[in-house]
mmCIF file of C-alpha atoms and ligand atoms in Angstrom:
data_model
loop_
_atom_site.group_PDB
_atom_site.id
_atom_site.type_symbol
_atom_site.label_atom_id
_atom_site.label_comp_id
_atom_site.label_asym_id
_atom_site.label_seq_id
_atom_site.Cartn_x
_atom_site.Cartn_y
_atom_site.Cartn_z
ATOM 1 C CA MET A 1 6.312 -11.670 -20.273
ATOM 2 C CA ILE A 2 7.886 -12.067 -16.849
ATOM 3 C CA TYR A 3 6.771 -10.814 -13.452
ATOM 4 C CA ILE A 4 9.085 -9.778 -10.647
ATOM 5 C CA THR A 5 8.295 -8.521 -7.155
ATOM 6 C CA ARG A 6 9.971 -6.287 -4.619
ATOM 7 C CA LYS A 7 8.861 -6.630 -0.999
ATOM 8 C CA GLU A 8 9.248 -3.836 1.559
ATOM 9 C CA HIS A 9 8.098 -3.272 5.133
ATOM 10 C CA PHE A 10 6.724 -0.335 7.026
ATOM 11 C CA CYS A 11 4.971 0.439 10.303
ATOM 12 C CA ALA A 12 2.006 2.770 10.501
ATOM 13 C CA SER A 13 -1.065 3.449 12.594
ATOM 14 C CA HIS A 14 -4.673 4.008 11.660
ATOM 15 C CA LYS A 15 -8.198 4.250 12.947
ATOM 16 C CA LEU A 16 -11.153 3.009 10.912
ATOM 17 C CA TYR A 17 -14.293 5.033 11.530
ATOM 18 C CA VAL A 18 -17.083 6.943 9.874
ATOM 19 C CA GLN A 19 -17.478 10.375 11.453
ATOM 20 C CA GLU A 20 -21.278 10.449 11.332
ATOM 21 C CA TRP A 21 -21.636 7.115 13.112
ATOM 22 C CA SER A 22 -21.764 6.548 16.882
ATOM 23 C CA GLU A 23 -18.849 4.863 18.639
ATOM 24 C CA GLU A 24 -21.025 1.724 18.984
ATOM 25 C CA LYS A 25 -21.810 1.589 15.280
ATOM 26 C CA ASN A 26 -18.139 2.098 14.373
ATOM 27 C CA ARG A 27 -17.165 -0.639 16.813
ATOM 28 C CA GLU A 28 -19.786 -2.931 15.288
ATOM 29 C CA ILE A 29 -18.535 -2.399 11.713
ATOM 30 C CA PHE A 30 -14.780 -1.953 12.183
ATOM 31 C CA GLY A 31 -14.170 -3.924 15.385
ATOM 32 C CA LYS A 32 -10.827 -3.326 17.095
ATOM 33 C CA CYS A 33 -9.686 -1.143 14.199
ATOM 34 C CA SER A 34 -12.147 1.554 15.357
ATOM 35 C CA ASN A 35 -10.259 2.038 18.650
ATOM 36 C CA PRO A 36 -10.612 5.828 19.266
ATOM 37 C CA ASN A 37 -6.886 6.394 19.796
ATOM 38 C CA GLY A 38 -5.781 4.291 16.840
ATOM 39 C CA HIS A 39 -3.407 1.331 16.714
ATOM 40 C CA GLY A 40 -0.467 0.185 14.644
ATOM 41 C CA HIS A 41 0.327 -2.538 12.125
ATOM 42 C CA ASN A 42 3.534 -3.954 10.680
ATOM 43 C CA TYR A 43 2.747 -3.902 6.986
ATOM 44 C CA SER A 44 4.423 -5.669 4.095
ATOM 45 C CA ILE A 45 4.077 -4.239 0.621
ATOM 46 C CA TYR A 46 4.705 -6.298 -2.532
ATOM 47 C CA VAL A 47 5.180 -4.383 -5.772
ATOM 48 C CA THR A 48 5.017 -6.621 -8.858
ATOM 49 C CA VAL A 49 6.118 -5.353 -12.259
ATOM 50 C CA LYS A 50 5.959 -7.090 -15.627
ATOM 51 C CA GLY A 51 7.748 -6.872 -18.957
ATOM 52 C CA GLU A 52 10.379 -8.521 -21.091
ATOM 53 C CA VAL A 53 13.831 -9.610 -19.936
ATOM 54 C CA ASP A 54 16.737 -7.579 -21.328
ATOM 55 C CA SER A 55 18.898 -10.089 -23.214
ATOM 56 C CA LYS A 56 22.104 -8.344 -22.199
ATOM 57 C CA THR A 57 21.565 -7.954 -18.443
ATOM 58 C CA GLY A 58 19.115 -10.821 -17.914
ATOM 59 C CA PHE A 59 17.037 -8.364 -15.887
ATOM 60 C CA LEU A 60 13.481 -7.235 -16.401
ATOM 61 C CA ILE A 61 14.415 -4.225 -14.284
ATOM 62 C CA ASN A 62 17.058 -3.705 -11.646
ATOM 63 C CA LEU A 63 15.011 -4.095 -8.450
ATOM 64 C CA LYS A 64 17.144 -1.448 -6.769
ATOM 65 C CA ILE A 65 15.343 1.060 -9.006
ATOM 66 C CA ILE A 66 11.924 -0.246 -7.931
ATOM 67 C CA SER A 67 13.038 -0.208 -4.303
ATOM 68 C CA LYS A 68 14.120 3.431 -4.623
ATOM 69 C CA LEU A 69 10.756 4.425 -6.140
ATOM 70 C CA ILE A 70 8.870 2.649 -3.331
ATOM 71 C CA GLN A 71 11.102 4.426 -0.836
ATOM 72 C CA ASP A 72 10.660 7.894 -2.365
ATOM 73 C CA TYR A 73 6.967 7.795 -3.315
ATOM 74 C CA ILE A 74 5.563 5.626 -0.521
ATOM 75 C CA LEU A 75 7.708 4.711 2.481
ATOM 76 C CA GLU A 76 9.036 8.221 2.946
ATOM 77 C CA LYS A 77 5.437 9.382 3.370
ATOM 78 C CA ILE A 78 3.917 6.568 5.434
ATOM 79 C CA ASP A 79 6.565 4.739 7.468
ATOM 80 C CA HIS A 80 6.061 5.464 11.196
ATOM 81 C CA LYS A 81 3.149 7.765 10.326
ATOM 82 C CA ASP A 82 -0.548 7.829 11.100
ATOM 83 C CA PHE A 83 -2.682 7.206 8.002
ATOM 84 C CA ASN A 84 -5.566 9.344 9.304
ATOM 85 C CA LEU A 85 -3.484 12.373 10.257
ATOM 86 C CA ASP A 86 -0.093 12.411 8.525
ATOM 87 C CA VAL A 87 -0.489 11.028 5.020
ATOM 88 C CA GLU A 88 -1.446 13.553 2.352
ATOM 89 C CA PHE A 89 -2.516 10.988 -0.258
ATOM 90 C CA MET A 90 -4.913 9.297 2.215
ATOM 91 C CA LYS A 91 -6.725 12.525 3.193
ATOM 92 C CA GLY A 92 -10.488 11.935 3.418
ATOM 93 C CA ILE A 93 -10.090 8.212 2.625
ATOM 94 C CA ILE A 94 -10.778 5.492 5.243
ATOM 95 C CA PRO A 95 -7.371 3.791 5.675
ATOM 96 C CA THR A 96 -8.493 0.208 5.148
ATOM 97 C CA THR A 97 -6.101 -2.276 3.563
ATOM 98 C CA GLU A 98 -8.132 -2.014 0.347
ATOM 99 C CA ASN A 99 -7.988 1.779 0.138
ATOM 100 C CA ILE A 100 -4.295 2.025 1.054
ATOM 101 C CA THR A 101 -3.476 -0.593 -1.592
ATOM 102 C CA ARG A 102 -5.350 1.328 -4.305
ATOM 103 C CA GLU A 103 -3.768 4.668 -3.365
ATOM 104 C CA ILE A 104 -0.275 3.128 -3.394
ATOM 105 C CA TRP A 105 -0.994 1.885 -6.940
ATOM 106 C CA ARG A 106 -2.011 5.419 -7.944
ATOM 107 C CA LYS A 107 1.243 6.853 -6.582
ATOM 108 C CA LEU A 108 3.516 4.259 -8.210
ATOM 109 C CA GLU A 109 1.839 3.617 -11.560
ATOM 110 C CA GLY A 110 3.217 6.719 -13.301
ATOM 111 C CA PRO A 111 6.858 6.476 -12.155
ATOM 112 C CA ILE A 112 7.078 2.698 -12.757
ATOM 113 C CA ASN A 113 5.490 2.809 -16.198
ATOM 114 C CA GLU A 114 8.134 5.328 -17.281
ATOM 115 C CA LEU A 115 10.722 2.554 -16.853
ATOM 116 C CA SER A 116 11.273 -0.494 -19.066
ATOM 117 C CA CYS A 117 8.445 -2.350 -17.252
ATOM 118 C CA GLN A 118 4.828 -1.932 -16.208
ATOM 119 C CA LEU A 119 3.204 -2.018 -12.796
ATOM 120 C CA HIS A 120 1.236 -5.273 -12.503
ATOM 121 C CA CYS A 121 0.091 -5.608 -8.887
ATOM 122 C CA ILE A 122 0.254 -3.982 -5.480
ATOM 123 C CA LYS A 123 -0.233 -6.396 -2.608
ATOM 124 C CA LEU A 124 -0.507 -5.007 0.891
ATOM 125 C CA GLN A 125 -0.354 -7.335 3.863
ATOM 126 C CA GLU A 126 -1.741 -5.784 7.034
ATOM 127 C CA THR A 127 -1.729 -8.818 9.311
ATOM 128 C CA GLU A 128 -0.557 -12.375 8.951
ATOM 129 C CA LYS A 129 -4.057 -13.333 7.862
ATOM 130 C CA ASN A 130 -5.238 -10.330 5.824
ATOM 131 C CA TYR A 131 -3.988 -8.784 2.620
ATOM 132 C CA ALA A 132 -5.350 -6.965 -0.420
ATOM 133 C CA GLU A 133 -4.229 -6.993 -4.041
ATOM 134 C CA TYR A 134 -4.899 -4.363 -6.694
ATOM 135 C CA TYR A 135 -4.310 -4.710 -10.426
ATOM 136 C CA GLY A 136 -5.432 -1.242 -11.475
ATOM 137 C CA GLU A 137 -8.926 -2.258 -12.595
HETATM 138 NI NI1 NI B 1 -6.126 -2.001 12.004
#
Protein backbone atom coordinates (compact mmCIF):
# COMPACT_ATOMS: atom_id res chain seq x y z
CA MET A 1 0.00 0.00 0.00
CA ILE A 2 1.32 3.43 -0.92
CA TYR A 3 0.01 6.89 -0.10
CA ILE A 4 0.30 9.92 -2.35
CA THR A 5 -0.87 13.49 -1.81
CA ARG A 6 -1.95 16.36 -4.00
CA LYS A 7 -1.80 19.85 -2.50
CA GLU A 8 -3.93 22.74 -3.75
CA HIS A 9 -4.62 26.29 -2.59
CA PHE A 10 -7.69 28.45 -2.38
CA CYS A 11 -8.84 31.70 -0.79
CA ALA A 12 -12.18 32.01 0.95
CA SER A 13 -13.91 34.01 3.65
CA HIS A 14 -16.01 32.96 6.59
CA LYS A 15 -17.61 34.08 9.81
CA LEU A 16 -17.91 31.75 12.80
CA TYR A 17 -21.01 32.44 14.86
CA VAL A 18 -24.06 30.88 16.43
CA GLN A 19 -27.18 32.84 15.53
CA GLU A 20 -28.87 32.53 18.92
CA TRP A 21 -25.85 33.87 20.80
CA SER A 22 -25.07 37.54 21.52
CA GLU A 23 -22.17 39.23 19.75
CA GLU A 24 -20.22 39.08 23.06
CA LYS A 25 -20.75 35.35 23.46
CA ASN A 26 -19.74 34.71 19.84
CA ARG A 27 -16.65 36.85 20.33
CA GLU A 28 -15.82 34.92 23.50
CA ILE A 29 -16.08 31.51 21.80
CA PHE A 30 -14.86 32.23 18.26
CA GLY A 31 -12.54 35.20 18.84
CA LYS A 32 -11.52 37.14 15.73
CA CYS A 33 -13.26 34.59 13.51
CA SER A 34 -16.63 35.93 14.74
CA ASN A 35 -15.99 39.36 13.15
CA PRO A 36 -19.50 40.40 11.96
CA ASN A 37 -18.40 41.19 8.41
CA GLY A 38 -16.29 38.07 7.99
CA HIS A 39 -12.63 37.71 7.05
CA GLY A 40 -10.53 35.68 4.66
CA HIS A 41 -7.96 32.90 4.82
CA ASN A 42 -5.45 31.47 2.37
CA TYR A 43 -6.15 27.77 2.69
CA SER A 44 -4.10 24.78 1.62
CA ILE A 45 -5.84 21.49 1.00
CA TYR A 46 -3.99 18.15 0.98
CA VAL A 47 -5.79 15.19 -0.57
CA THR A 48 -4.11 11.85 0.21
CA VAL A 49 -5.09 8.69 -1.65
CA LYS A 50 -3.88 5.14 -1.12
CA GLY A 51 -3.61 1.96 -3.16
CA GLU A 52 -1.20 -0.22 -5.07
CA VAL A 53 1.35 0.98 -7.62
CA ASP A 54 0.62 0.00 -11.23
CA SER A 55 3.63 -2.06 -12.33
CA LYS A 56 3.50 -0.67 -15.86
CA THR A 57 3.25 3.07 -15.16
CA GLY A 58 4.84 3.12 -11.71
CA PHE A 59 1.93 5.31 -10.64
CA LEU A 60 -0.64 4.75 -7.94
CA ILE A 61 -2.78 7.26 -9.83
CA ASN A 62 -1.90 10.08 -12.17
CA LEU A 63 -2.14 13.09 -9.84
CA LYS A 64 -3.48 15.19 -12.71
CA ILE A 65 -6.70 13.18 -12.33
CA ILE A 66 -6.87 13.90 -8.59
CA SER A 67 -6.12 17.56 -9.26
CA LYS A 68 -8.97 17.74 -11.78
CA LEU A 69 -11.42 16.18 -9.29
CA ILE A 70 -10.37 18.65 -6.58
CA GLN A 71 -10.81 21.46 -9.09
CA ASP A 72 -14.26 20.33 -10.27
CA TYR A 73 -15.82 19.18 -6.98
CA ILE A 74 -14.21 21.62 -4.54
CA LEU A 75 -12.22 24.60 -5.81
CA GLU A 76 -14.78 25.55 -8.41
CA LYS A 77 -17.31 25.92 -5.60
CA ILE A 78 -15.24 27.55 -2.85
CA ASP A 79 -12.29 29.49 -4.29
CA HIS A 80 -12.84 33.24 -3.77
CA LYS A 81 -16.22 32.50 -2.17
CA ASP A 82 -17.77 33.08 1.22
CA PHE A 83 -18.38 29.82 3.11
CA ASN A 84 -21.41 31.22 4.96
CA LEU A 85 -23.18 32.64 1.92
CA ASP A 86 -21.93 31.10 -1.34
CA VAL A 87 -21.16 27.44 -0.75
CA GLU A 88 -24.07 25.05 -1.19
CA PHE A 89 -22.44 22.10 0.58
CA MET A 90 -21.71 24.22 3.69
CA LYS A 91 -25.30 25.48 4.09
CA GLY A 92 -26.34 25.43 7.76
CA ILE A 93 -22.88 24.22 8.87
CA ILE A 94 -20.49 26.45 10.87
CA PRO A 95 -17.48 26.86 8.54
CA THR A 96 -14.76 25.84 10.98
CA THR A 97 -11.65 24.10 9.69
CA GLU A 98 -13.02 20.84 11.10
CA ASN A 99 -16.40 21.09 9.38
CA ILE A 100 -14.99 22.23 6.03
CA THR A 101 -12.51 19.33 6.11
CA ARG A 102 -15.27 16.77 6.74
CA GLU A 103 -17.53 18.19 4.02
CA ILE A 104 -14.67 18.16 1.50
CA TRP A 105 -14.16 14.46 2.31
CA ARG A 106 -17.86 13.83 1.67
CA LYS A 107 -17.67 15.53 -1.73
CA LEU A 108 -14.51 13.72 -2.88
CA GLU A 109 -14.93 10.24 -1.42
CA GLY A 110 -17.30 8.96 -4.13
CA PRO A 111 -15.44 10.26 -7.21
CA ILE A 112 -11.99 9.22 -5.90
CA ASN A 113 -13.06 5.74 -4.85
CA GLU A 114 -14.31 5.10 -8.39
CA LEU A 115 -10.68 5.33 -9.54
CA SER A 116 -7.89 2.80 -9.00
CA CYS A 117 -7.25 4.23 -5.49
CA GLN A 118 -9.06 5.12 -2.29
CA LEU A 119 -9.37 8.41 -0.45
CA HIS A 120 -7.24 8.20 2.71
CA CYS A 121 -7.11 11.69 4.24
CA ILE A 122 -8.21 15.27 3.75
CA LYS A 123 -5.99 17.80 5.48
CA LEU A 124 -7.06 21.42 5.49
CA GLN A 125 -4.63 24.10 6.61
CA GLU A 126 -6.34 27.35 7.54
CA THR A 127 -3.40 29.25 9.01
CA GLU A 128 0.27 28.52 9.38
CA LYS A 129 -0.44 27.14 12.84
CA ASN A 130 -3.82 25.42 12.47
CA TYR A 131 -4.97 22.50 10.38
CA ALA A 132 -7.45 19.63 10.56
CA GLU A 133 -7.26 16.10 9.20
CA TYR A 134 -10.15 13.75 8.46
CA TYR A 135 -9.91 10.04 7.70
CA GLY A 136 -13.61 9.35 7.18
CA GLU A 137 -14.26 7.94 10.65
NI1 LIG B 1 -11.18 32.50 10.43
